[in-house]
PDB file of C-alpha atoms in Angstrom:
ATOM      1  CA  MET A 259       0.000   0.000   0.000  1.00  0.00           C
ATOM      2  CA  ASP A 260       1.158   3.536  -0.672  1.00  0.00           C
ATOM      3  CA  GLN A 261       0.267   6.985   0.574  1.00  0.00           C
ATOM      4  CA  ARG A 262      -2.156   7.739  -2.283  1.00  0.00           C
ATOM      5  CA  GLN A 263      -4.133   4.574  -1.585  1.00  0.00           C
ATOM      6  CA  LEU A 264      -4.381   5.378   2.113  1.00  0.00           C
ATOM      7  CA  GLN A 265      -5.426   8.974   1.367  1.00  0.00           C
ATOM      8  CA  ALA A 266      -8.081   7.753  -1.059  1.00  0.00           C
ATOM      9  CA  PHE A 267      -9.529   5.396   1.547  1.00  0.00           C
ATOM     10  CA  VAL A 268      -9.451   7.923   4.424  1.00  0.00           C
ATOM     11  CA  ILE A 269     -11.072  10.726   2.414  1.00  0.00           C
ATOM     12  CA  THR A 270     -13.741   8.398   1.068  1.00  0.00           C
ATOM     13  CA  ALA A 271     -14.386   7.079   4.588  1.00  0.00           C
ATOM     14  CA  GLN A 272     -14.838  10.658   5.779  1.00  0.00           C
ATOM     15  CA  GLU A 273     -17.156  11.690   2.947  1.00  0.00           C
ATOM     16  CA  LEU A 274     -18.949   8.364   2.428  1.00  0.00           C
ATOM     17  CA  HIS A 275     -19.460   9.626  -1.093  1.00  0.00           C
ATOM     18  CA  PHE A 276     -17.228   8.861  -4.062  1.00  0.00           C
ATOM     19  CA  GLY A 277     -17.989  12.077  -5.899  1.00  0.00           C
ATOM     20  CA  ARG A 278     -17.127  14.369  -2.995  1.00  0.00           C
ATOM     21  CA  ALA A 279     -14.048  12.289  -2.142  1.00  0.00           C
ATOM     22  CA  ALA A 280     -12.828  12.417  -5.740  1.00  0.00           C
ATOM     23  CA  GLU A 281     -13.304  16.191  -5.789  1.00  0.00           C
ATOM     24  CA  ARG A 282     -11.223  16.609  -2.613  1.00  0.00           C
ATOM     25  CA  LEU A 283      -8.489  14.447  -4.125  1.00  0.00           C
ATOM     26  CA  ASN A 284      -8.622  16.171  -7.537  1.00  0.00           C
ATOM     27  CA  LEU A 285      -9.523  12.860  -9.140  1.00  0.00           C
ATOM     28  CA  THR A 286     -12.403  11.482 -11.139  1.00  0.00           C
ATOM     29  CA  GLY A 287     -14.432   8.548  -9.954  1.00  0.00           C
ATOM     30  CA  PRO A 288     -12.719   5.677 -11.816  1.00  0.00           C
ATOM     31  CA  PRO A 289      -9.148   6.413 -10.621  1.00  0.00           C
ATOM     32  CA  LEU A 290     -10.421   6.790  -7.062  1.00  0.00           C
ATOM     33  CA  GLY A 291     -12.195   3.466  -7.298  1.00  0.00           C
ATOM     34  CA  ARG A 292      -9.046   1.775  -8.624  1.00  0.00           C
ATOM     35  CA  LEU A 293      -6.957   3.127  -5.737  1.00  0.00           C
ATOM     36  CA  ILE A 294      -9.374   1.761  -3.158  1.00  0.00           C
ATOM     37  CA  ARG A 295      -9.766  -1.603  -4.909  1.00  0.00           C
ATOM     38  CA  THR A 296      -5.975  -1.953  -5.074  1.00  0.00           C
ATOM     39  CA  LEU A 297      -5.766  -1.226  -1.345  1.00  0.00           C
ATOM     40  CA  GLU A 298      -8.510  -3.737  -0.567  1.00  0.00           C
ATOM     41  CA  ASP A 299      -6.745  -6.370  -2.699  1.00  0.00           C
ATOM     42  CA  ARG A 300      -3.522  -5.703  -0.819  1.00  0.00           C
ATOM     43  CA  ILE A 301      -5.231  -6.053   2.568  1.00  0.00           C
ATOM     44  CA  GLY A 302      -7.312  -9.000   1.426  1.00  0.00           C
ATOM     45  CA  THR A 303     -10.784  -7.825   2.428  1.00  0.00           C
ATOM     46  CA  PRO A 304     -13.294  -5.114   1.446  1.00  0.00           C
ATOM     47  CA  LEU A 305     -13.059  -1.880   3.412  1.00  0.00           C
ATOM     48  CA  LEU A 306     -16.045  -0.106   1.880  1.00  0.00           C
ATOM     49  CA  ALA A 307     -19.515  -1.401   1.046  1.00  0.00           C
ATOM     50  CA  ARG A 308     -20.784   0.247  -2.116  1.00  0.00           C
ATOM     51  CA  THR A 309     -24.316   0.437  -3.405  1.00  0.00           C
ATOM     52  CA  THR A 310     -25.899   2.676  -6.009  1.00  0.00           C
ATOM     53  CA  ARG A 311     -27.237   4.901  -3.253  1.00  0.00           C
ATOM     54  CA  ARG A 312     -24.607   4.949  -0.494  1.00  0.00           C
ATOM     55  CA  VAL A 313     -21.109   4.079   0.686  1.00  0.00           C
ATOM     56  CA  THR A 314     -20.494   2.612   4.142  1.00  0.00           C
ATOM     57  CA  LEU A 315     -17.537   1.223   5.994  1.00  0.00           C
ATOM     58  CA  THR A 316     -17.320  -2.503   6.478  1.00  0.00           C
ATOM     59  CA  PRO A 317     -16.312  -3.750   9.947  1.00  0.00           C
ATOM     60  CA  ALA A 318     -12.816  -4.245   8.534  1.00  0.00           C
ATOM     61  CA  GLY A 319     -12.862  -0.684   7.206  1.00  0.00           C
ATOM     62  CA  GLN A 320     -13.948   0.680  10.589  1.00  0.00           C
ATOM     63  CA  ALA A 321     -11.062  -1.155  12.260  1.00  0.00           C
ATOM     64  CA  PHE A 322      -8.569  -0.051   9.599  1.00  0.00           C
ATOM     65  CA  LEU A 323      -9.541   3.646   9.446  1.00  0.00           C
ATOM     66  CA  PRO A 324      -7.846   4.979  12.630  1.00  0.00           C
ATOM     67  CA  HIS A 325      -4.653   3.097  11.781  1.00  0.00           C
ATOM     68  CA  ALA A 326      -4.660   4.490   8.250  1.00  0.00           C
ATOM     69  CA  GLN A 327      -5.119   8.004   9.648  1.00  0.00           C
ATOM     70  CA  ALA A 328      -2.246   7.461  12.093  1.00  0.00           C
ATOM     71  CA  ILE A 329       0.028   6.187   9.304  1.00  0.00           C
ATOM     72  CA  LEU A 330      -0.726   9.248   7.165  1.00  0.00           C
ATOM     73  CA  ALA A 331      -0.070  11.542  10.135  1.00  0.00           C
ATOM     74  CA  GLN A 332       3.267   9.820  10.789  1.00  0.00           C
ATOM     75  CA  MET A 333       4.233  10.106   7.139  1.00  0.00           C
ATOM     76  CA  ASP A 334       3.388  13.826   7.139  1.00  0.00           C
ATOM     77  CA  GLY A 335       5.315  14.302  10.376  1.00  0.00           C
ATOM     78  CA  ALA A 336       8.327  12.434   9.041  1.00  0.00           C
ATOM     79  CA  ALA A 337       8.342  14.491   5.853  1.00  0.00           C
ATOM     80  CA  SER A 338       8.029  17.728   7.823  1.00  0.00           C
ATOM     81  CA  LEU A 339      10.859  16.705  10.154  1.00  0.00           C
ATOM     82  CA  ALA A 340      13.071  15.850   7.177  1.00  0.00           C
ATOM     83  CA  ARG A 341      12.431  19.262   5.610  1.00  0.00           C
ATOM     84  CA  ARG A 342      13.013  21.093   8.901  1.00  0.00           C
ATOM     85  CA  THR A 343      16.208  19.126   9.516  1.00  0.00           C
ATOM     86  CA  ALA A 344      17.500  19.926   6.038  1.00  0.00           C
ATOM     87  CA  SER A 345      16.783  23.628   6.631  1.00  0.00           C
ATOM     88  CA  GLY A 346      18.530  23.622  10.029  1.00  0.00           C
ATOM     89  CA  HIS A 347      15.379  24.109  12.153  1.00  0.00           C
ATOM     90  CA  ALA A 348      15.520  20.628  13.672  1.00  0.00           C
ATOM     91  CA  GLY A 349      18.128  17.948  14.149  1.00  0.00           C
ATOM     92  CA  HIS A 350      20.905  16.785  16.422  1.00  0.00           C
ATOM     93  CA  LEU A 351      24.173  18.488  17.379  1.00  0.00           C
ATOM     94  CA  ARG A 352      27.129  16.949  19.206  1.00  0.00           C
ATOM     95  CA  LEU A 353      28.922  19.773  21.004  1.00  0.00           C
ATOM     96  CA  GLY A 354      32.150  19.661  22.974  1.00  0.00           C
ATOM     97  CA  TYR A 355      33.048  22.363  25.489  1.00  0.00           C
ATOM     98  CA  LEU A 356      35.873  23.194  27.846  1.00  0.00           C
ATOM     99  CA  GLY A 357      35.187  23.844  31.511  1.00  0.00           C
ATOM    100  CA  ALA A 358      35.858  27.576  31.272  1.00  0.00           C
ATOM    101  CA  ALA A 359      32.871  27.911  28.935  1.00  0.00           C
ATOM    102  CA  SER A 360      30.509  25.976  31.185  1.00  0.00           C
ATOM    103  CA  LEU A 361      29.841  28.704  33.763  1.00  0.00           C
ATOM    104  CA  HIS A 362      28.568  31.554  31.581  1.00  0.00           C
ATOM    105  CA  LEU A 363      28.659  30.861  27.858  1.00  0.00           C
ATOM    106  CA  LEU A 364      27.179  27.358  27.766  1.00  0.00           C
ATOM    107  CA  PRO A 365      24.099  28.014  29.982  1.00  0.00           C
ATOM    108  CA  ARG A 366      23.182  31.112  27.950  1.00  0.00           C
ATOM    109  CA  LEU A 367      23.714  29.260  24.708  1.00  0.00           C
ATOM    110  CA  TRP A 368      21.530  26.383  25.886  1.00  0.00           C
ATOM    111  CA  ARG A 369      18.711  28.713  26.954  1.00  0.00           C
ATOM    112  CA  HIS A 370      18.818  30.611  23.657  1.00  0.00           C
ATOM    113  CA  MET A 371      18.807  27.431  21.563  1.00  0.00           C
ATOM    114  CA  THR A 372      15.921  26.008  23.592  1.00  0.00           C
ATOM    115  CA  ALA A 373      13.908  29.189  23.079  1.00  0.00           C
ATOM    116  CA  THR A 374      14.632  29.645  19.373  1.00  0.00           C
ATOM    117  CA  HIS A 375      15.234  26.093  18.116  1.00  0.00           C
ATOM    118  CA  PRO A 376      13.486  23.680  20.494  1.00  0.00           C
ATOM    119  CA  ASP A 377      13.618  20.864  17.938  1.00  0.00           C
ATOM    120  CA  ILE A 378      17.415  20.807  17.792  1.00  0.00           C
ATOM    121  CA  GLN A 379      18.775  18.332  20.321  1.00  0.00           C
ATOM    122  CA  ILE A 380      22.223  19.172  21.702  1.00  0.00           C
ATOM    123  CA  ASP A 381      24.417  16.515  23.256  1.00  0.00           C
ATOM    124  CA  ALA A 382      27.132  18.434  25.105  1.00  0.00           C
ATOM    125  CA  THR A 383      30.286  16.798  26.466  1.00  0.00           C
ATOM    126  CA  GLU A 384      33.012  18.463  28.532  1.00  0.00           C
ATOM    127  CA  LEU A 385      36.388  17.826  26.912  1.00  0.00           C
ATOM    128  CA  CYS A 386      39.708  19.594  26.936  1.00  0.00           C
ATOM    129  CA  THR A 387      40.819  21.252  23.715  1.00  0.00           C
ATOM    130  CA  PRO A 388      43.090  18.432  22.429  1.00  0.00           C
ATOM    131  CA  ASP A 389      40.338  15.860  22.971  1.00  0.00           C
ATOM    132  CA  GLN A 390      37.774  18.064  21.261  1.00  0.00           C
ATOM    133  CA  ARG A 391      40.075  18.534  18.308  1.00  0.00           C
ATOM    134  CA  GLN A 392      40.593  14.791  17.994  1.00  0.00           C
ATOM    135  CA  ALA A 393      36.846  14.123  18.259  1.00  0.00           C
ATOM    136  CA  LEU A 394      36.094  16.707  15.569  1.00  0.00           C
ATOM    137  CA  LEU A 395      38.600  15.182  13.182  1.00  0.00           C
ATOM    138  CA  ALA A 396      37.212  11.705  13.886  1.00  0.00           C
ATOM    139  CA  GLY A 397      33.652  12.843  13.146  1.00  0.00           C
ATOM    140  CA  GLU A 398      32.533  12.311  16.751  1.00  0.00           C
ATOM    141  CA  LEU A 399      31.651  15.999  17.334  1.00  0.00           C
ATOM    142  CA  ASP A 400      29.925  18.560  15.131  1.00  0.00           C
ATOM    143  CA  ALA A 401      31.428  21.567  16.915  1.00  0.00           C
ATOM    144  CA  GLY A 402      33.542  22.449  19.926  1.00  0.00           C
ATOM    145  CA  LEU A 403      33.843  25.397  22.304  1.00  0.00           C
ATOM    146  CA  MET A 404      37.566  25.340  22.924  1.00  0.00           C
ATOM    147  CA  ALA A 405      40.699  27.340  23.566  1.00  0.00           C
ATOM    148  CA  LEU A 406      42.240  29.175  20.629  1.00  0.00           C
ATOM    149  CA  PRO A 407      44.359  29.015  18.604  1.00  0.00           C
ATOM    150  CA  VAL A 408      43.702  25.582  17.155  1.00  0.00           C
ATOM    151  CA  TRP A 409      46.181  24.652  14.482  1.00  0.00           C
ATOM    152  CA  HIS A 410      44.895  22.219  11.877  1.00  0.00           C
ATOM    153  CA  ASP A 411      44.186  22.599   8.166  1.00  0.00           C
ATOM    154  CA  ARG A 412      40.835  20.807   8.419  1.00  0.00           C
ATOM    155  CA  LEU A 413      39.491  22.978  11.245  1.00  0.00           C
ATOM    156  CA  SER A 414      37.927  26.426  11.170  1.00  0.00           C
ATOM    157  CA  ALA A 415      37.612  28.630  14.273  1.00  0.00           C
ATOM    158  CA  ARG A 416      35.311  31.553  15.095  1.00  0.00           C
ATOM    159  CA  PRO A 417      36.470  33.599  18.119  1.00  0.00           C
ATOM    160  CA  LEU A 418      33.721  34.175  20.682  1.00  0.00           C
ATOM    161  CA  MET A 419      34.999  35.496  23.996  1.00  0.00           C
ATOM    162  CA  HIS A 420      38.082  36.408  26.001  1.00  0.00           C
ATOM    163  CA  ILE A 421      38.344  35.149  29.587  1.00  0.00           C
ATOM    164  CA  PRO A 422      40.955  36.767  31.857  1.00  0.00           C
ATOM    165  CA  LEU A 423      43.644  34.385  33.085  1.00  0.00           C
ATOM    166  CA  LEU A 424      45.336  34.428  36.468  1.00  0.00           C
ATOM    167  CA  ALA A 425      48.693  32.935  37.348  1.00  0.00           C
ATOM    168  CA  ALA A 426      48.419  30.133  39.903  1.00  0.00           C
ATOM    169  CA  LEU A 427      51.585  30.096  42.046  1.00  0.00           C
ATOM    170  CA  PRO A 428      52.617  28.084  45.089  1.00  0.00           C
ATOM    171  CA  SER A 429      51.813  30.202  48.124  1.00  0.00           C
ATOM    172  CA  THR A 430      55.511  29.966  49.086  1.00  0.00           C
ATOM    173  CA  HIS A 431      56.627  31.405  45.727  1.00  0.00           C
ATOM    174  CA  PRO A 432      58.565  34.693  46.016  1.00  0.00           C
ATOM    175  CA  LEU A 433      56.050  36.380  43.682  1.00  0.00           C
ATOM    176  CA  ALA A 434      52.950  35.066  45.420  1.00  0.00           C
ATOM    177  CA  GLY A 435      52.633  38.214  47.518  1.00  0.00           C
ATOM    178  CA  ARG A 436      52.365  40.503  44.488  1.00  0.00           C
ATOM    179  CA  THR A 437      49.052  42.132  43.599  1.00  0.00           C
ATOM    180  CA  SER A 438      49.772  41.601  39.892  1.00  0.00           C
ATOM    181  CA  LEU A 439      52.443  40.185  37.600  1.00  0.00           C
ATOM    182  CA  HIS A 440      53.755  40.404  34.073  1.00  0.00           C
ATOM    183  CA  LEU A 441      53.836  37.099  32.247  1.00  0.00           C
ATOM    184  CA  ARG A 442      57.533  37.504  31.468  1.00  0.00           C
ATOM    185  CA  GLU A 443      58.282  37.456  35.204  1.00  0.00           C
ATOM    186  CA  LEU A 444      57.374  33.767  35.115  1.00  0.00           C
ATOM    187  CA  ALA A 445      59.631  32.971  32.154  1.00  0.00           C
ATOM    188  CA  ALA A 446      61.917  30.701  34.156  1.00  0.00           C
ATOM    189  CA  GLU A 447      59.101  28.672  35.716  1.00  0.00           C
ATOM    190  CA  GLU A 448      57.937  25.217  34.744  1.00  0.00           C
ATOM    191  CA  TRP A 449      54.418  25.476  33.345  1.00  0.00           C
ATOM    192  CA  LEU A 450      51.981  22.700  34.201  1.00  0.00           C
ATOM    193  CA  THR A 451      49.132  21.740  31.892  1.00  0.00           C
ATOM    194  CA  CYS A 452      46.752  18.822  31.983  1.00  0.00           C
ATOM    195  CA  THR A 453      44.919  16.448  29.727  1.00  0.00           C
ATOM    196  CA  PRO A 454      42.369  14.959  29.312  1.00  0.00           C
ATOM    197  CA  TYR A 455      39.070  16.429  30.556  1.00  0.00           C
ATOM    198  CA  ALA A 456      40.631  19.575  31.921  1.00  0.00           C
ATOM    199  CA  THR A 457      40.143  23.306  31.808  1.00  0.00           C
ATOM    200  CA  THR A 458      43.702  24.545  32.082  1.00  0.00           C
ATOM    201  CA  LEU A 459      45.340  25.497  28.822  1.00  0.00           C
ATOM    202  CA  PRO A 460      46.758  22.762  26.611  1.00  0.00           C
ATOM    203  CA  PRO A 461      50.440  23.077  25.635  1.00  0.00           C
ATOM    204  CA  GLU A 462      49.927  24.815  22.289  1.00  0.00           C
ATOM    205  CA  GLN A 463      47.785  27.559  23.857  1.00  0.00           C
ATOM    206  CA  VAL A 464      50.368  28.100  26.617  1.00  0.00           C
ATOM    207  CA  GLN A 465      53.112  28.322  23.998  1.00  0.00           C
ATOM    208  CA  ALA A 466      51.132  30.808  21.906  1.00  0.00           C
ATOM    209  CA  LEU A 467      50.430  32.992  24.918  1.00  0.00           C
ATOM    210  CA  CYS A 468      53.963  32.949  26.237  1.00  0.00           C
ATOM    211  CA  GLN A 469      55.550  33.555  22.856  1.00  0.00           C
ATOM    212  CA  ALA A 470      53.234  36.515  22.307  1.00  0.00           C
ATOM    213  CA  PHE A 471      54.816  38.074  25.393  1.00  0.00           C
ATOM    214  CA  GLY A 472      58.387  37.043  24.640  1.00  0.00           C
ATOM    215  CA  VAL A 473      58.458  34.011  26.938  1.00  0.00           C
ATOM    216  CA  LEU A 474      59.718  30.578  25.910  1.00  0.00           C
ATOM    217  CA  PRO A 475      57.960  28.260  28.369  1.00  0.00           C
ATOM    218  CA  ARG A 476      59.044  24.924  29.778  1.00  0.00           C
ATOM    219  CA  ILE A 477      55.882  22.822  29.744  1.00  0.00           C
ATOM    220  CA  ARG A 478      55.073  19.639  31.636  1.00  0.00           C
ATOM    221  CA  ALA A 479      51.750  17.868  31.163  1.00  0.00           C
ATOM    222  CA  VAL A 480      50.039  16.428  34.225  1.00  0.00           C
ATOM    223  CA  GLY A 481      47.563  13.573  33.945  1.00  0.00           C
ATOM    224  CA  GLY A 482      44.111  14.086  35.396  1.00  0.00           C
ATOM    225  CA  THR A 483      41.885  17.091  35.862  1.00  0.00           C
ATOM    226  CA  GLU A 484      42.522  20.766  36.518  1.00  0.00           C
ATOM    227  CA  SER A 485      42.387  20.108  40.261  1.00  0.00           C
ATOM    228  CA  ALA A 486      45.308  17.711  39.818  1.00  0.00           C
ATOM    229  CA  VAL A 487      47.344  20.467  38.186  1.00  0.00           C
ATOM    230  CA  VAL A 488      46.463  22.996  40.862  1.00  0.00           C
ATOM    231  CA  GLY A 489      47.412  20.364  43.452  1.00  0.00           C
ATOM    232  CA  ARG A 490      50.849  20.087  41.799  1.00  0.00           C
ATOM    233  CA  VAL A 491      51.141  23.873  41.973  1.00  0.00           C
ATOM    234  CA  ALA A 492      50.344  23.727  45.695  1.00  0.00           C
ATOM    235  CA  ALA A 493      53.141  21.165  46.064  1.00  0.00           C
ATOM    236  CA  GLY A 494      55.599  23.611  44.498  1.00  0.00           C
ATOM    237  CA  GLN A 495      56.119  21.677  41.252  1.00  0.00           C
ATOM    238  CA  GLY A 496      55.367  24.545  38.890  1.00  0.00           C
ATOM    239  CA  VAL A 497      52.882  27.245  37.899  1.00  0.00           C
ATOM    240  CA  THR A 498      49.837  27.316  35.664  1.00  0.00           C
ATOM    241  CA  LEU A 499      47.209  29.650  34.249  1.00  0.00           C
ATOM    242  CA  VAL A 500      43.600  29.397  35.413  1.00  0.00           C
ATOM    243  CA  PRO A 501      40.568  31.126  33.836  1.00  0.00           C
ATOM    244  CA  GLN A 502      39.106  33.716  36.185  1.00  0.00           C
ATOM    245  CA  PRO A 503      35.654  32.043  36.534  1.00  0.00           C
ATOM    246  CA  LEU A 504      37.337  28.847  37.760  1.00  0.00           C
ATOM    247  CA  VAL A 505      39.588  30.405  40.384  1.00  0.00           C
ATOM    248  CA  ASN A 506      39.015  28.992  43.863  1.00  0.00           C
ATOM    249  CA  PRO A 507      40.428  31.550  46.332  1.00  0.00           C
ATOM    250  CA  ARG A 508      40.161  28.986  49.126  1.00  0.00           C
ATOM    251  CA  GLN A 509      42.569  26.585  47.416  1.00  0.00           C
ATOM    252  CA  ASP A 510      45.116  25.599  50.024  1.00  0.00           C
ATOM    253  CA  GLY A 511      48.742  26.299  49.150  1.00  0.00           C
ATOM    254  CA  VAL A 512      47.989  28.237  45.933  1.00  0.00           C
ATOM    255  CA  THR A 513      47.855  31.967  45.297  1.00  0.00           C
ATOM    256  CA  PHE A 514      46.112  33.350  42.222  1.00  0.00           C
ATOM    257  CA  VAL A 515      47.704  36.537  40.926  1.00  0.00           C
ATOM    258  CA  PRO A 516      46.205  38.742  38.179  1.00  0.00           C
ATOM    259  CA  LEU A 517      48.352  39.402  35.108  1.00  0.00           C
ATOM    260  CA  GLU A 518      48.964  42.960  33.903  1.00  0.00           C
ATOM    261  CA  ASP A 519      49.492  41.946  30.278  1.00  0.00           C
ATOM    262  CA  GLY A 520      45.805  41.479  29.524  1.00  0.00           C
ATOM    263  CA  VAL A 521      46.383  37.753  29.102  1.00  0.00           C
ATOM    264  CA  THR A 522      43.167  35.977  28.232  1.00  0.00           C
ATOM    265  CA  LEU A 523      41.881  32.542  27.400  1.00  0.00           C
ATOM    266  CA  ASP A 524      40.416  32.995  23.931  1.00  0.00           C
ATOM    267  CA  VAL A 525      37.433  30.720  23.418  1.00  0.00           C
ATOM    268  CA  GLY A 526      35.971  30.003  20.012  1.00  0.00           C
ATOM    269  CA  LEU A 527      33.660  27.695  18.160  1.00  0.00           C
ATOM    270  CA  VAL A 528      35.653  25.223  16.113  1.00  0.00           C
ATOM    271  CA  THR A 529      34.201  23.075  13.329  1.00  0.00           C
ATOM    272  CA  CYS A 530      35.555  21.050  10.446  1.00  0.00           C
ATOM    273  CA  ARG A 531      35.848  23.092   7.262  1.00  0.00           C
ATOM    274  CA  ASP A 532      33.717  20.509   5.455  1.00  0.00           C
ATOM    275  CA  ALA A 533      31.054  20.351   8.195  1.00  0.00           C
ATOM    276  CA  SER A 534      27.635  19.589   6.704  1.00  0.00           C
ATOM    277  CA  ASN A 535      25.241  19.484   9.671  1.00  0.00           C
ATOM    278  CA  PRO A 536      22.496  22.033   8.815  1.00  0.00           C
ATOM    279  CA  ALA A 537      21.862  22.688  12.531  1.00  0.00           C
ATOM    280  CA  LEU A 538      25.248  24.419  12.796  1.00  0.00           C
ATOM    281  CA  GLY A 539      23.664  27.543  11.335  1.00  0.00           C
ATOM    282  CA  ALA A 540      21.267  27.755  14.266  1.00  0.00           C
ATOM    283  CA  LEU A 541      24.135  27.202  16.697  1.00  0.00           C
ATOM    284  CA  LEU A 542      26.138  30.028  15.123  1.00  0.00           C
ATOM    285  CA  GLY A 543      23.135  32.343  15.263  1.00  0.00           C
ATOM    286  CA  SER A 544      22.565  31.609  18.937  1.00  0.00           C
ATOM    287  CA  LEU A 545      26.247  32.085  19.744  1.00  0.00           C
ATOM    288  CA  ALA A 546      26.220  35.467  18.000  1.00  0.00           C
ATOM    289  CA  ALA A 547      23.202  36.514  20.050  1.00  0.00           C
ATOM    290  CA  VAL A 548      24.574  35.151  23.324  1.00  0.00           C
ATOM    291  CA  THR A 549      28.057  36.619  22.988  1.00  0.00           C
ATOM    292  CA  GLY A 550      26.464  39.970  22.133  1.00  0.00           C
ATOM    293  CA  LEU A 551      24.391  39.755  25.284  1.00  0.00           C
ATOM    294  CA  MET A 552      27.458  38.828  27.291  1.00  0.00           C
ATOM    295  CA  GLY A 553      29.297  41.846  25.932  1.00  0.00           C
ATOM    296  CA  GLU A 554      26.501  44.111  27.164  1.00  0.00           C
ATOM    297  CA  SER A 555      26.229  42.613  30.656  1.00  0.00           C
TER     298      SER A 555
END
C-alpha cells in the first residue's frame, strides 16, 4: 500500500461519497475506485460497502480507518521533520566544550537554543581542547567550544569570547605576595598543563600565549583534571594559568595573581571546514546573540 491509496480510503471514509471524495483528491471517480480496490486487494478484504445509493464502511474498514489516519499523520510528520532538519530548524548536534565555557557561555547558549530552536537536540560533552580537536577530526563531534588558537588545516575557528587568566603560584613562591604580575616574570618557571578532561590550557595555547609576550615556556603535562594540576602547583612543582571564573580563592597552598598583560583565554567555536550538519547555522546564530548579550552585561 502507498500513501495515495491510504489517502483515497481515508477521504472516502470521511465523505462516504465517491464524488465528494474524488473532488477533494482532484480525481475522477474511476481512478479513485481503482486506488481503493488496489488497497482492498492488498489487505485481502473489502473496506467499503458500495451500493448505487450509499457508501459505508465494512467492519474491517472501521477497524482499519484509525490506523490508516495514524500512518498518514506519521508520514506527514516524518516528511516535515526531514524538511526542517534539512533547513537547520531541527536535528541533532554533538557539542564539545571546555570547563571555562561551562559557567557563563554554555548556559546562555543552551537557553537561547531552547527558546529559538526547540527541535534541535544538543548533546554536550566536557572535553579539553586536544580531545575536542581529535573528536572533531574523527567525526565524533559537530562543533567544539575550545581554547584558541587551534592549528589544523581541516578545522575552522570563530572567536567568541576572552576570559581573563590568572597565574596560579605556590603560596611559598617569592612572587605570590604581588598584587599583579607580568607574564615575562614567570619565564623561568615550569608550566603545568593537563589532559584529558581539563580546563587549564593545553600546551599549544600556553606556547602561543607565552611567545606573544616574549616568553619561551618549559611545559610539563600532568595527567588528570585541573584540580590535579592545581594540586601540583600547591606542592611547588610549577605554575599554571587558570581562567578567572574557575579560580578557587580557598585553594590551600595556591595563590592566584592577576596578570597585567591582559592575558586571556580565547574561546571560540571550532568546526571542520567541510562540516555539513544544517543545525550548525542555528548554533552560530545563537552564539552570536549570546556573545552579544554577554558583551553588554
